XYZ file of C-alpha atoms in Angstrom:
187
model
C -57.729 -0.396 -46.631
C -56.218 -2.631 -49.501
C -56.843 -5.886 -47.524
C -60.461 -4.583 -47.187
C -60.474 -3.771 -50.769
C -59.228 -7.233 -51.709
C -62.056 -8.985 -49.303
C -64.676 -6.600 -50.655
C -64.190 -7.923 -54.306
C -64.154 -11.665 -52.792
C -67.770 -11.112 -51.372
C -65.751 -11.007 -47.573
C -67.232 -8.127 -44.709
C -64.310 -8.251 -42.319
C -66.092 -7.032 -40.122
C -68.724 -9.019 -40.537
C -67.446 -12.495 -41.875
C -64.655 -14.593 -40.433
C -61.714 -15.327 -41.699
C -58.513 -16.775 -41.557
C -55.164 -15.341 -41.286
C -51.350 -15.996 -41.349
C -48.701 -13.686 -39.837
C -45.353 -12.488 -39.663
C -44.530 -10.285 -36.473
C -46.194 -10.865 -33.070
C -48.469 -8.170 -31.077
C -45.854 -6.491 -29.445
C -44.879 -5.088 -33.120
C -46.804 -1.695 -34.247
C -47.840 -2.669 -37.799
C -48.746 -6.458 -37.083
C -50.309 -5.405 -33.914
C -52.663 -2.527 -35.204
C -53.567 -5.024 -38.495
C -54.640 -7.998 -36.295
C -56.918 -5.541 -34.467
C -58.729 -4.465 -37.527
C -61.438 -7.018 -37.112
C -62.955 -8.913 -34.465
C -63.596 -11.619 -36.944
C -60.077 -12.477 -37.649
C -59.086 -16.156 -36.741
C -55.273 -16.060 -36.706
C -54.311 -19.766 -37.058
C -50.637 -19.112 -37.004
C -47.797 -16.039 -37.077
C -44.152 -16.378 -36.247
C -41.730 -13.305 -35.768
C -37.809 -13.866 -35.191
C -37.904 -15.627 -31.684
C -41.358 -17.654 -31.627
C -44.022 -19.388 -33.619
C -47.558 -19.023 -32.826
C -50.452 -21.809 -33.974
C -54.084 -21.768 -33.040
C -55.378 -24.298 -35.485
C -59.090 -23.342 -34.498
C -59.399 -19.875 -32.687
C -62.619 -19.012 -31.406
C -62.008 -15.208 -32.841
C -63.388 -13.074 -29.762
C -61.522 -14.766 -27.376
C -58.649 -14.529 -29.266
C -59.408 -11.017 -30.268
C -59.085 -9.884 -26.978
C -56.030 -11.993 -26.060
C -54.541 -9.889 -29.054
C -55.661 -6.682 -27.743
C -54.567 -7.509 -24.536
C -50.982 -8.032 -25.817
C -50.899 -5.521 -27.617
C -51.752 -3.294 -24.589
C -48.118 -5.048 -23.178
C -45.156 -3.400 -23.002
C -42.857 -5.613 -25.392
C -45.165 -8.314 -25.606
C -44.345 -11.603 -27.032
C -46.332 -14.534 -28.262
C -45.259 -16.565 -25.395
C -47.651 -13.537 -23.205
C -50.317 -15.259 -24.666
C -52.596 -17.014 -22.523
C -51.740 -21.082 -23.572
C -55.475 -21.679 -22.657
C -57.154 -19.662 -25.152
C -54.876 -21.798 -27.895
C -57.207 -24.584 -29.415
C -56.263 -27.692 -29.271
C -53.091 -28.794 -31.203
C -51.534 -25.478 -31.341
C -49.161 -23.644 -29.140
C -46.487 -21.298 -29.224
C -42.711 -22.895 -30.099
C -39.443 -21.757 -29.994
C -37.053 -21.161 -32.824
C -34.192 -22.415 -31.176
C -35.894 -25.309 -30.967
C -33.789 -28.302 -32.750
C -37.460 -29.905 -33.837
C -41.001 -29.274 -32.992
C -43.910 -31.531 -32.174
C -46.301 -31.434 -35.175
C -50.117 -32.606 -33.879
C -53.009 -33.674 -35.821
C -54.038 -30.030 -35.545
C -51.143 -28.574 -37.343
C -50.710 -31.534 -39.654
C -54.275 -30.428 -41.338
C -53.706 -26.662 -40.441
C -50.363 -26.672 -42.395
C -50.124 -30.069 -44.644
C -47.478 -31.228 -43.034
C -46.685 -35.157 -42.982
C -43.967 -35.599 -40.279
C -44.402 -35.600 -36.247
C -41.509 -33.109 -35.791
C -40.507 -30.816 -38.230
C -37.492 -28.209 -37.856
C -38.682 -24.410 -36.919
C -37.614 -23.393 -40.194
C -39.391 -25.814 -42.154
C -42.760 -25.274 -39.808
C -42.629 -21.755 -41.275
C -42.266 -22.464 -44.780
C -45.491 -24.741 -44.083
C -47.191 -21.709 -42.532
C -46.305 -19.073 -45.710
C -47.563 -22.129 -48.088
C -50.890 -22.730 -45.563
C -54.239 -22.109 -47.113
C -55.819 -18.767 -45.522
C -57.842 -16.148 -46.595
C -55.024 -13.538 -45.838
C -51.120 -13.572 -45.525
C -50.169 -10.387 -43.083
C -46.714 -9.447 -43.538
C -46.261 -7.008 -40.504
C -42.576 -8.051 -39.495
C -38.950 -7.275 -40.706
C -37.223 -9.492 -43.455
C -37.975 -10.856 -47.215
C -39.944 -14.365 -46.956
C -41.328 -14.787 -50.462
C -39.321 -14.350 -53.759
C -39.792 -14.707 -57.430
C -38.968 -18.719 -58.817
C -36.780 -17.059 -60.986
C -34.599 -15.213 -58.183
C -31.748 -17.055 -55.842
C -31.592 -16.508 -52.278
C -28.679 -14.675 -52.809
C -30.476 -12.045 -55.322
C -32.802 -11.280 -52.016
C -30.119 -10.067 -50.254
C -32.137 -11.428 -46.564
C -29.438 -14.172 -45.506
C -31.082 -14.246 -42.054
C -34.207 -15.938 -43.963
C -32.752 -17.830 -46.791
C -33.761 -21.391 -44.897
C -37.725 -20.452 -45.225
C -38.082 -18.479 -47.458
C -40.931 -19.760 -50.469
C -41.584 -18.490 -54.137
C -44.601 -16.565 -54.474
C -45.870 -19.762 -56.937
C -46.262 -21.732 -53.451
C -48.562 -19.061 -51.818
C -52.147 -20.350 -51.045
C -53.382 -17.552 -49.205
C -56.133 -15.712 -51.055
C -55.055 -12.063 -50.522
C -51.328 -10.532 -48.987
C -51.325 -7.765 -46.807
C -47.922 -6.076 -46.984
C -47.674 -3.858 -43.859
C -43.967 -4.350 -43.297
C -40.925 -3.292 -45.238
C -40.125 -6.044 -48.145
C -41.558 -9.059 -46.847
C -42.228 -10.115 -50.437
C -39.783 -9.046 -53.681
C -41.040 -7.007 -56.571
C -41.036 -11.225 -58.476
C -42.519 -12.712 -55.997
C -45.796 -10.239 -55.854
């Protein structure tokens, strides 16, 4: 209702109007799950949750609106369920554990990214900075913080490598559907 809200005052129908969207979780997770089924009109263009990283740099959003739904409908889904043809081209679904990951044309203009391999770490840092019309915050952990605050004042070890201030968020609106994915500074 508050994302709504939020597009509503921006002159945005989600259900109606496309638009993009950045994630934290994956489909298999209730509260990112049920919010990227909220619209048929989404056009997720990348998530990443503790194990994977997902990029569609240009999703055709009913085809990947039912991909979505059909994860969701998996027991313990994860992003590498999804179907690797529906992924446009230059995107794809990478592994954390990866030392470095291949960064294509694609994700260089999804993401701003200058380098051809990037460490996971750093690819999500480009993701929370990435220019979308919403952030979705449906997974566990703190990944934006106030300029003035240290990592340590987070007190989310696990994500001190990527985590951004809330300065370096491009995203036009945040939905917050999981526990402290942003601190009280860096709202």
């Amino acid at each position: 209702v508050s994302v709504e809200r939020h597009f509503r005052e921006m002159g945005i129908n989600p259900a109606l109007d496309e638009f993009t969207a950045i994630g934290i979780g994956d489909m298999g997770g209730d509260v990112f799950g049920n919010g990227m089924l909220c619209s048929e009109k989404t056009r997720l263009v990348a998530a990443f949750n503790h194990v994977h990283i997902f990029i569609d740099p240009n999703p055709d959003p009913e085809k990947s609106f039912k991909e979505r739904k059909r994860l969701f409908g998996l027991a313990r889904s994860a992003w590498t369920d999804y179907d690797t043809k529906l992924i446009s081209k230059g995107g794809g679904v990478f592994s954390r554990n990866s030392k470095s990951i291949p960064v294509s044309p694609e994700m260089k203009k999804l993401l701003g990214i200058k380098s051809d391999r990037v460490p996971p770490n750093m690819l999500i840092s480009h993701i929370l900075k990435a220019q979308a019309d919403l952030l979705w915050v449906g997974g566990i952990g703190t990944y934006v913080k106030g300029a003035s605050e240290s990592h340590g004042d987070v007190g989310d070890k696990a994500n001190d490598g990527l985590r951004i201030n809330g300065s370096e968020l491009r995203c036009k609106v945040v939905g917050e559907g999981g526990n402290l994915g942003l601190t009280q500074l860096g709202r």
